[in-house]
Short mmCIF file of C-alpha atoms and ligand atoms in Angstrom, two decimals:
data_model
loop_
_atom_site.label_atom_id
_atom_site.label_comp_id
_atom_site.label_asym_id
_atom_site.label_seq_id
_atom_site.Cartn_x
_atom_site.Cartn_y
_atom_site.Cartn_z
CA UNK A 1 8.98 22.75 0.32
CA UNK A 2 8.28 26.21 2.47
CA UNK A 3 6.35 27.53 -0.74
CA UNK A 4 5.69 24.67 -2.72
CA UNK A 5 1.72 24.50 -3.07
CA UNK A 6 1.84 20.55 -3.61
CA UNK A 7 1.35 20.29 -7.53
CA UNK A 8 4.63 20.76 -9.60
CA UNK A 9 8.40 22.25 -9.10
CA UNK A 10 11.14 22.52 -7.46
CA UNK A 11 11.61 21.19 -3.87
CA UNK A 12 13.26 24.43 -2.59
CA UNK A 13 16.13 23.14 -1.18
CA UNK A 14 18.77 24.88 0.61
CA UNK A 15 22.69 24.24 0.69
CA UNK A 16 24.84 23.93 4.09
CA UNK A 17 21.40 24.62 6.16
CA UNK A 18 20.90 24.15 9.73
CA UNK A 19 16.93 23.15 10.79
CA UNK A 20 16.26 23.98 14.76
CA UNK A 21 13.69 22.28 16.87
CA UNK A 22 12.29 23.37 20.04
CA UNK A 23 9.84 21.46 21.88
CA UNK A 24 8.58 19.24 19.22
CA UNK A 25 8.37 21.94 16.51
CA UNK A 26 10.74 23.18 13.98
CA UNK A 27 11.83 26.34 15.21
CA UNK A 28 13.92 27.66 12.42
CA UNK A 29 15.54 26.95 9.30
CA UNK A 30 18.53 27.95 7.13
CA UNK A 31 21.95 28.56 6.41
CA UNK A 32 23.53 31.01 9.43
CA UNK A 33 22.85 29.37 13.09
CA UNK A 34 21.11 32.24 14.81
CA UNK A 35 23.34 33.91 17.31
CA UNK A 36 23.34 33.30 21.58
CA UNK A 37 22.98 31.03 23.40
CA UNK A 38 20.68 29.35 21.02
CA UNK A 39 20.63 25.83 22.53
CA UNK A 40 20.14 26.86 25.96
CA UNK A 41 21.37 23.50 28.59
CA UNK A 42 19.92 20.62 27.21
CA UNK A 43 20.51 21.97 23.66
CA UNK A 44 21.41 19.12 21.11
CA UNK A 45 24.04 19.39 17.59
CA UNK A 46 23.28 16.70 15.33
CA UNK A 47 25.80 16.94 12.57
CA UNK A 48 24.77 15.85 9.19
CA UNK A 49 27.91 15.36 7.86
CA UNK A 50 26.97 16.75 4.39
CA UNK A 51 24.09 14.31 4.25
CA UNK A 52 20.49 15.60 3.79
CA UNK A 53 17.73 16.32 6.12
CA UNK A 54 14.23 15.99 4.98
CA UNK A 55 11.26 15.90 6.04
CA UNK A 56 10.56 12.37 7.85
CA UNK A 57 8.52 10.13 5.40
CA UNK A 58 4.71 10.13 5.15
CA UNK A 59 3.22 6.73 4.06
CA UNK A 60 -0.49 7.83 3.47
CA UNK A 61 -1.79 3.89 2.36
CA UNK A 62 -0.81 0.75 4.04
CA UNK A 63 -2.45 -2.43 5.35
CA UNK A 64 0.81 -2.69 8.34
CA UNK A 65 -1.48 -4.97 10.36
CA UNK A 66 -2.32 -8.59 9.58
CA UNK A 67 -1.23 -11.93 10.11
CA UNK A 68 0.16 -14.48 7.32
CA UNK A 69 1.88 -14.29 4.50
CA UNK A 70 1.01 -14.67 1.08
CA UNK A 71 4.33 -15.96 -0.71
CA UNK A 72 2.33 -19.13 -1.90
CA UNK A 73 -0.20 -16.29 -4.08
CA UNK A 74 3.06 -15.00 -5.64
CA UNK A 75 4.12 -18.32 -6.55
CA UNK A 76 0.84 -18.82 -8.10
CA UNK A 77 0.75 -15.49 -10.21
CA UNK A 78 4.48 -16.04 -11.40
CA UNK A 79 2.95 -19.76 -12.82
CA UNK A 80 0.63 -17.89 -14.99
CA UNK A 81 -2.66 -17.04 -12.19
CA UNK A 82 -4.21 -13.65 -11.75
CA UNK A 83 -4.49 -11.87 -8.76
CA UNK A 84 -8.51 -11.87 -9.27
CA UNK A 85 -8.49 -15.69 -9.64
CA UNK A 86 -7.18 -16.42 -6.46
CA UNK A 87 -9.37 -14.53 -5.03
CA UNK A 88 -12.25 -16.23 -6.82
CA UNK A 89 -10.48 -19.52 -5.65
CA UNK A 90 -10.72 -18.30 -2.08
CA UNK A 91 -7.34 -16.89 -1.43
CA UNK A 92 -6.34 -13.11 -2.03
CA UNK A 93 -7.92 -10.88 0.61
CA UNK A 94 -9.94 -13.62 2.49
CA UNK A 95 -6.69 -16.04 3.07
CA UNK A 96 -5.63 -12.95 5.09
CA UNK A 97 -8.60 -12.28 6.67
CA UNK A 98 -8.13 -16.18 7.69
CA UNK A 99 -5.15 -16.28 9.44
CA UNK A 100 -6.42 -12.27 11.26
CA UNK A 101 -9.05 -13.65 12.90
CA UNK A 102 -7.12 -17.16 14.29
CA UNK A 103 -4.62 -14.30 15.35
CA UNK A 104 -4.69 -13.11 19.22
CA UNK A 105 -4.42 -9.29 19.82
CA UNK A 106 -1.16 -9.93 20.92
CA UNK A 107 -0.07 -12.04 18.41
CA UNK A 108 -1.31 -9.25 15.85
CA UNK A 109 0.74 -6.79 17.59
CA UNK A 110 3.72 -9.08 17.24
CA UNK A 111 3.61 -9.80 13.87
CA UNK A 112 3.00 -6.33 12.57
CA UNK A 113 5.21 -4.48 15.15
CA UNK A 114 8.03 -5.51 13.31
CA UNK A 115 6.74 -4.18 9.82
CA UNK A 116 6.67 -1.02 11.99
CA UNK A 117 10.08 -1.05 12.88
CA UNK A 118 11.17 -1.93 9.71
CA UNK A 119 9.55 1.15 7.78
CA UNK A 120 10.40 3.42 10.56
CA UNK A 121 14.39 2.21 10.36
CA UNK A 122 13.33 3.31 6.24
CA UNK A 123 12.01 6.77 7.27
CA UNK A 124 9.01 6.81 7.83
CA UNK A 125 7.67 8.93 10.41
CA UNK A 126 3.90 9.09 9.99
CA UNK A 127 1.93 5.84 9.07
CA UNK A 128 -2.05 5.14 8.20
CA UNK A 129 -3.21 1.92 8.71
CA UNK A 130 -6.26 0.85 7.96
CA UNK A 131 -8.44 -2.24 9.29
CA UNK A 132 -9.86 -4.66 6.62
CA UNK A 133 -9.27 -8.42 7.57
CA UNK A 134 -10.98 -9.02 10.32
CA UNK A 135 -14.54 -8.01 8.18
CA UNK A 136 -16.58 -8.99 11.78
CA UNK A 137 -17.50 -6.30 14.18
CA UNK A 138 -15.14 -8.58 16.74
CA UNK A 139 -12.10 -8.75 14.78
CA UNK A 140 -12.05 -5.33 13.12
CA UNK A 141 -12.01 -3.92 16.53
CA UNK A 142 -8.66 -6.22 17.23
CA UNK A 143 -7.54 -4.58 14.40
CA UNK A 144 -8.53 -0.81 15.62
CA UNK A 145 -6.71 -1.91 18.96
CA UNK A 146 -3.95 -3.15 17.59
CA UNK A 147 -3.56 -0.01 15.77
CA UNK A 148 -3.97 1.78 18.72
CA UNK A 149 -1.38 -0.31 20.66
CA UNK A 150 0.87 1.69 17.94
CA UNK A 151 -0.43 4.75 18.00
CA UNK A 152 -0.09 4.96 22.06
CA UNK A 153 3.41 3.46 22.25
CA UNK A 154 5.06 2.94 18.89
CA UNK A 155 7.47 6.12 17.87
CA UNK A 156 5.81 6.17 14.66
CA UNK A 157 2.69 8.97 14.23
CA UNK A 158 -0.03 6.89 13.79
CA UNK A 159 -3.35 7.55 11.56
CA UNK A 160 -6.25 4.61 11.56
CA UNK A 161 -8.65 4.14 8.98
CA UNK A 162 -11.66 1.87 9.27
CA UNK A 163 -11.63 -0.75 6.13
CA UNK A 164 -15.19 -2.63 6.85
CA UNK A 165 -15.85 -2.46 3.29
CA UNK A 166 -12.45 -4.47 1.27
CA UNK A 167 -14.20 -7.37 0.24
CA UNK A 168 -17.88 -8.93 1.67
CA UNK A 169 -16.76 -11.52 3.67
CA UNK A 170 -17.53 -15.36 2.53
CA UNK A 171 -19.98 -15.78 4.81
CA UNK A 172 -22.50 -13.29 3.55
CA UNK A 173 -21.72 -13.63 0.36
CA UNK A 174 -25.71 -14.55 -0.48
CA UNK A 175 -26.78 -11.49 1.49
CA UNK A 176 -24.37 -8.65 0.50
CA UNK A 177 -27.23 -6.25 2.43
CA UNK A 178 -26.64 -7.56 5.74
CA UNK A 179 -22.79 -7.01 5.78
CA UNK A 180 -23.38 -3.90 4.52
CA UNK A 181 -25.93 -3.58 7.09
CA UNK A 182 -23.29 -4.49 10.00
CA UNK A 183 -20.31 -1.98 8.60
CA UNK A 184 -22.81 1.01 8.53
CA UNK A 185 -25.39 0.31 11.84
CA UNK A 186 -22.37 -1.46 13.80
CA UNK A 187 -18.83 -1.41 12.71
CA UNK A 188 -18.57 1.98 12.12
CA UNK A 189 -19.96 3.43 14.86
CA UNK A 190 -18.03 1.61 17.32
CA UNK A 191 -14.57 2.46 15.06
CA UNK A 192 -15.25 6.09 15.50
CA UNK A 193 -15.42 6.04 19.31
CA UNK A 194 -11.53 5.45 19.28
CA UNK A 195 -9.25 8.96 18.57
CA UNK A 196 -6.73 7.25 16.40
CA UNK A 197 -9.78 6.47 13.88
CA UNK A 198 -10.28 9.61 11.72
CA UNK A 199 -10.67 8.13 8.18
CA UNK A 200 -13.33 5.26 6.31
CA UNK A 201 -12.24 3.56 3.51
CA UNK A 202 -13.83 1.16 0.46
CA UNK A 203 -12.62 -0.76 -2.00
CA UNK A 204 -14.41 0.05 -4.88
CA UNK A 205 -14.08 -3.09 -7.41
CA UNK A 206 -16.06 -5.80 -9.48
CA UNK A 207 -14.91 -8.49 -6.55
CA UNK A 208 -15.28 -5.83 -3.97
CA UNK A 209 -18.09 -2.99 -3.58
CA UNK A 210 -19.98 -1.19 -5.59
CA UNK A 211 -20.30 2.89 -6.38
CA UNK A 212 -23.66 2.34 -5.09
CA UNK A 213 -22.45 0.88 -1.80
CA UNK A 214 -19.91 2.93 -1.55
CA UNK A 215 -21.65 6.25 -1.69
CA UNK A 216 -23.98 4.70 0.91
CA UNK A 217 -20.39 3.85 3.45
CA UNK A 218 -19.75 7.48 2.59
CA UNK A 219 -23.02 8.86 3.87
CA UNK A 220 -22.78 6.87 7.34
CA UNK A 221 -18.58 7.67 7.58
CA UNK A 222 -19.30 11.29 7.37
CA UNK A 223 -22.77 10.72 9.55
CA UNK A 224 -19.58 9.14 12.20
CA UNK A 225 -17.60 12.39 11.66
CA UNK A 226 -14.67 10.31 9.27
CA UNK A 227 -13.10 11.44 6.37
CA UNK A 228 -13.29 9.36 3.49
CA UNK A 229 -10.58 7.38 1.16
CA UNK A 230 -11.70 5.40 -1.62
CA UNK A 231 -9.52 2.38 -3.36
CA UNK A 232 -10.60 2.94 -6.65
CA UNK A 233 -10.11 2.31 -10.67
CA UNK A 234 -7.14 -0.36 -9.61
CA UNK A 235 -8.14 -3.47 -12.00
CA UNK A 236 -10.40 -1.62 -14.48
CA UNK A 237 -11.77 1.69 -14.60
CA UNK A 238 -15.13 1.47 -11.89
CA UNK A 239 -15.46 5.63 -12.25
CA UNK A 240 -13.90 5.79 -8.78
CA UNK A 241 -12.52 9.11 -9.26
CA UNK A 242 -15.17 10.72 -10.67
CA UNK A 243 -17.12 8.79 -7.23
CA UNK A 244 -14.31 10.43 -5.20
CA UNK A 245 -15.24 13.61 -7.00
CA UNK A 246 -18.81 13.49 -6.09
CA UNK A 247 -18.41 12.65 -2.57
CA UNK A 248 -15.69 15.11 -1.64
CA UNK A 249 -13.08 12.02 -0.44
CA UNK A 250 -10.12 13.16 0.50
CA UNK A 251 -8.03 11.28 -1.56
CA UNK A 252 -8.64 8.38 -4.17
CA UNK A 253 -5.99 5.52 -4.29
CA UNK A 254 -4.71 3.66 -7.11
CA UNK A 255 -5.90 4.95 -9.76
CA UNK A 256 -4.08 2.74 -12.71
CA UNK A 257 -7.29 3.00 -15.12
CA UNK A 258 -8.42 6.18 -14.35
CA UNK A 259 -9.79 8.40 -17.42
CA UNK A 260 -8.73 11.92 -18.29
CA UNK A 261 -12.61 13.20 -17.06
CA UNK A 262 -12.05 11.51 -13.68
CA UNK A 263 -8.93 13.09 -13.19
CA UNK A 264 -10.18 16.46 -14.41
CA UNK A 265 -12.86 16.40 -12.07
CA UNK A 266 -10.28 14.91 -9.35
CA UNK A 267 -8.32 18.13 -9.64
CA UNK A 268 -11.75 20.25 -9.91
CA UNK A 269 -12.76 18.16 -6.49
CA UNK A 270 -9.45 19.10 -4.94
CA UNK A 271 -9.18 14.74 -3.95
CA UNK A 272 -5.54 14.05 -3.88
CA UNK A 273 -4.49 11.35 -6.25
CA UNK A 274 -3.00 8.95 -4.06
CA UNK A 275 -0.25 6.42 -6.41
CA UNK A 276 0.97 2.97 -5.54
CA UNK A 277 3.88 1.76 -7.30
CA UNK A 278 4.65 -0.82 -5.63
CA UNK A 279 1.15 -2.22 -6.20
CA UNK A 280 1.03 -1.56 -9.57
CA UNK A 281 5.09 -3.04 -9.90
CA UNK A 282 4.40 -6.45 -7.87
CA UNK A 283 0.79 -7.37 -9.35
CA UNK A 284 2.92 -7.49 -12.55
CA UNK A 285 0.71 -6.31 -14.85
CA UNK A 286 2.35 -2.98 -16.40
CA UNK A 287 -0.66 -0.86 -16.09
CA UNK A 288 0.69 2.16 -14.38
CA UNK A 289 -1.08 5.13 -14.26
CA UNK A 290 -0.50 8.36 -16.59
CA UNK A 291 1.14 10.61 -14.10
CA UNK A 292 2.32 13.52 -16.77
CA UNK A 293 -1.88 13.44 -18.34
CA UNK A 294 -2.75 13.58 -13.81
CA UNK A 295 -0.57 16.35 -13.66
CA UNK A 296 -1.40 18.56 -16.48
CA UNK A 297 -5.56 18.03 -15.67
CA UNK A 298 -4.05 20.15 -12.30
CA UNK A 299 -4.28 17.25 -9.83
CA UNK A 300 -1.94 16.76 -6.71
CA UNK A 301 -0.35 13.67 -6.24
CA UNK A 302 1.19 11.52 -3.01
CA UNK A 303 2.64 8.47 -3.37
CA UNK A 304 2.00 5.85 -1.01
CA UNK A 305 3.06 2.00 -0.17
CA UNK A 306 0.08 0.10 0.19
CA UNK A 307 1.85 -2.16 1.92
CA UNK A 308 -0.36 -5.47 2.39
CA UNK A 309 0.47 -9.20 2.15
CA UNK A 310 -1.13 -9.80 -1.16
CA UNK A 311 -0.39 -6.82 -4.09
CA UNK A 312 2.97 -5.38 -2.03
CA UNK A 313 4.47 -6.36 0.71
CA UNK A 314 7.14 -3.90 0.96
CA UNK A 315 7.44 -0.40 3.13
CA UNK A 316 10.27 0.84 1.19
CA UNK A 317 8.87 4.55 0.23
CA UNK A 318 11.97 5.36 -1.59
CA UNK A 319 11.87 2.59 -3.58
CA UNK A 320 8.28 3.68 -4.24
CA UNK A 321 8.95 6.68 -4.63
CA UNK A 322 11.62 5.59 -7.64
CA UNK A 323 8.94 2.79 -8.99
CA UNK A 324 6.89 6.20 -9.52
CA UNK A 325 9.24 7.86 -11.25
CA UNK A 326 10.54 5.24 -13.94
CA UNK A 327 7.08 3.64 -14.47
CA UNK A 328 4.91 6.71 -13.86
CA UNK A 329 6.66 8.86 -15.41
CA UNK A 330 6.99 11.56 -12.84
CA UNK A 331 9.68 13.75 -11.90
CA UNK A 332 12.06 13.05 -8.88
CA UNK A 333 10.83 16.46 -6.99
CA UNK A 334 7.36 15.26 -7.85
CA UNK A 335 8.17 11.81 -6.71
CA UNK A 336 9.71 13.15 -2.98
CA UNK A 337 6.99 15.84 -2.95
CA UNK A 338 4.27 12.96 -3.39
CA UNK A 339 6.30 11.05 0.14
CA UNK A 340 6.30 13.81 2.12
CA UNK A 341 4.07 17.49 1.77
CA UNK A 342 1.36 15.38 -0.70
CA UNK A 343 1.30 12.47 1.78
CA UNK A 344 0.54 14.51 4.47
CA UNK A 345 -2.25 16.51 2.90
CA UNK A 346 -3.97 13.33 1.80
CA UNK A 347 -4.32 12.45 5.58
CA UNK A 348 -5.79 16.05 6.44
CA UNK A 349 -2.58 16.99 7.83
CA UNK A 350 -0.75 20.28 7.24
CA UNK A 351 1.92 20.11 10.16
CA UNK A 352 4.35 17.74 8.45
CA UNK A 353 5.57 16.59 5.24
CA UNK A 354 7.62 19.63 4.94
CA UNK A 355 10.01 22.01 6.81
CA UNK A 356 8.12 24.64 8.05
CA UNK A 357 8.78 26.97 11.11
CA UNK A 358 6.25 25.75 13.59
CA UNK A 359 5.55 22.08 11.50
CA UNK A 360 6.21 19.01 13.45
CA UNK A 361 9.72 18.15 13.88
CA UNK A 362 9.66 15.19 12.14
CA UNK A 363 12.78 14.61 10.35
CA UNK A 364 15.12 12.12 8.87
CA UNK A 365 18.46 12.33 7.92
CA UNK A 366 20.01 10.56 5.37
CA UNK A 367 23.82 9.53 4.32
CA UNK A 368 23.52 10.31 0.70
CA UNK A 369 25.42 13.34 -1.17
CA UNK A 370 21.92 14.91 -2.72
CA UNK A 371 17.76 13.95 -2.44
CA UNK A 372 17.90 12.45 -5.69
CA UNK A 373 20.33 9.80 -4.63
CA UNK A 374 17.93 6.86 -2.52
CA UNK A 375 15.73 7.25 -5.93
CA UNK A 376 18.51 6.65 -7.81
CA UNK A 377 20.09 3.55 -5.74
CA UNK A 378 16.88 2.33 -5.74
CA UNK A 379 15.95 -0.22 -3.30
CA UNK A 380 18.63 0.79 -1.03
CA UNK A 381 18.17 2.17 2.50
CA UNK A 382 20.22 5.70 3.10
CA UNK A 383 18.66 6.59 6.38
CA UNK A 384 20.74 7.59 9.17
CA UNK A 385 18.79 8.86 11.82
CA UNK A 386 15.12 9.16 12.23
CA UNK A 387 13.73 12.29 14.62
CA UNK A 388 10.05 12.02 15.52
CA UNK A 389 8.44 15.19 17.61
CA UNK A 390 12.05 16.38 17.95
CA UNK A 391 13.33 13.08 19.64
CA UNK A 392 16.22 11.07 17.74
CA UNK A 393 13.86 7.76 17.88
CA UNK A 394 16.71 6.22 15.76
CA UNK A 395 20.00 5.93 14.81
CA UNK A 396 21.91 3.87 12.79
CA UNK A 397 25.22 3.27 12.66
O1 NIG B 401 -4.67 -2.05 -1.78
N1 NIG B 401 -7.06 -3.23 -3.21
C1 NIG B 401 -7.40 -3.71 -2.16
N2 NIG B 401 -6.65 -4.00 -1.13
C2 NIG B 401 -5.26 -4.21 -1.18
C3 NIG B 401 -4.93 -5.62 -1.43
C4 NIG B 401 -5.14 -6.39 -0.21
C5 NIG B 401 -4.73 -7.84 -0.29
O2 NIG B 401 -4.55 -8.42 -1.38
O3 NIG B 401 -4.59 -8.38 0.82
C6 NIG B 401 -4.58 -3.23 -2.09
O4 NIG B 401 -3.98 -3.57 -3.13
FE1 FE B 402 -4.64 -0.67 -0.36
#
């Protein structure tokens, strides 16, 4: 993906290559080993065996920390309820937020560490996380330490976004000003203070916030020094991209009702389109966005996991990757571009996502004969080893 500029093509991928790694970085690339004494003593040969080696995964969306489950929600929908009635009923986001705040910091770490593990042992290298169920100025900042628990001493790279704004919590739900009030004067402030923080995001929705609100988050995120990420057009079209548009996000998420003019002025706006598949796949409701109209209005795509307890609880970013391409209609380079190089951009971050000399050696390999084949055993897990700042963090047999 050396010259790929992150809209449509070819991966660029090269036959019987070596990549080296120095320190961290990726040193080199290609297909003759340089000659010398190239490794030096504590040199390292990983062989591939014929597998690939990619770039390690980039999942650009996820809720990874909470407590509780939600199976009892998916029960529900499959008997005929919609994810927007439970929520009315007093489930959806708030059950979660529930069971969050009765959760210790510790126990938080617990639960979710294991989510960690699990999408790491899938290939994922670099994760955002965002807050969003505690919705208190107490228990979001469990949630911003208990993101920073990983991000100090979990091999995954670690990216935290402040989530304040997902739903106004029940118990200002006759004085919406007030909790907006306490995200903008109090929350987000004290979020910002913490290095692993660098992005604010809202859900923009008829049970969530509105553009109004939003733009109003945006002003104080940016006042914080944040970048901004906006959950947007996911039940109905709100005019969250052409919000996303006007307040230079740097990506919009979701995206399943979008119209062709909020796309067009995505692409003008240069917001990545972020796309959740699995989202779209597990809320059941067929509505998946129009990838090939996204792409030909000259937008850039990632795809993401969005990963929460309620509308998809899975990390698998192949899978999502392959939910993208048979529902979304995009192509399987598009698909792998949108999990790696496109991830990465939609988190600010040119050093990964891509084998570059000098990029972040971040890399996974994988036991399948081509890059098309996870997509196309979909659901399956082909990782074999997972290298994180040039350190095998794991290997499976
Ligand atoms: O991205 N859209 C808002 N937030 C989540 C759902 C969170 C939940 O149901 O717990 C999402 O789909
Ligand atoms: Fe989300």
């Amino acid at each position: 993906m050396e010259k790929h500029d992150g809209r449509q093509g070819r991966l660029g991928v090269i036959e019987n290559a070596y990549v080296a790694a120095k320190d961290g970085r990726i040193l080199d690339f290609g297909q003759t080993l340089p000659a010398g004494d190239f490794l030096g003593e504590e040199g390292l040969i990983v062989d591939a065996n014929g597998g690939v080696v990619m770039p390690g995964l980039v999942d650009c969306h996820t809720h990874l920390v909470h407590a509780g489950f939600r199976q009892n929600e998916f029960k529900m929908r499959s008997e005929g309820m919609s994810y927007q009635e439970i929520a009315r009923l007093g489930g959806g986001i708030m059950s979660t937020v529930r069971s969050t705040r009765a959760a210790s910091l510790s126990e938080l770490i617990e639960f979710s560490r294991a989510r960690a593990d699990e999408a790491l042992s899938q290939g994922t290298t670099t994760m955002e996380i965002k807050t969003g169920y505690g919705l208190d100025l107490q228990n979001e900042l469990k949630m911003v330490d208990a993101i920073g628990e990983f991000y100090e001493n979990h091999p995954l790279e670690i990216v935290g976004t402040f989530l304040g704004a997902h739903i106004v919590p029940y118990e200002f739900i006759d004085d919406r000003m007030k909790y907006l009030h306490l995200v903008k004067e109090e929350m987000l402030p004290a979020v910002a203070g913490k290095k692993w923080m660098t992005g604010c995001d809202v859900f923009v929705e008829d049970l969530a916030f509105r553009a109004d609100e939003a733009r109003e988050i945006a002003a104080a995120a940016r006042a914080n020094g944040l970048s901004l990420h906006l959950h947007v057009d996911q039940f109905g079209d709100v005019r969250g991209a052409e919000l996303a548009s006007e307040l230079g996000a740097l990506s919009a998420d979701h995206l399943d009702h979008t119209s062709e003019r909020g796309m067009q002025k995505m692409a003008k706006a240069g917001v990545i389109g972020v796309l959740l598949p699995g989202a779209s796949f597990f809320t059941g409701k067929g509505s998946y966005p129009d990838v090939k109209k996204m792409l030909s209005c000259g937008m850039r795509l990632a795809v993401a996991s969005d990963y929460n307890p309620g509308t998809t609880p899975s990390l698998n970013l192949m899978l999502n990757a392959s939910i993208a391409v048979t529902q979304m209609g995009m192509t399987c380079d598009d698909a792998i571009l949108g999990i790696t190089k496109n991830a990465a951009a939609a988190l600010g971050l040119a050093d990964r996502g891509a084998i570059l000399k000098g990029a972040r050696a971040d890399l996974v390999v994988l036991d399948a004969p081509d890059e098309y084949y996870p997509l196309y055993r979909y659901g399956l897990n082909f990782v074999k080893r997972v290298v994180i700042d040039g350190r095998s963090v794991k290997v499976c047999k």
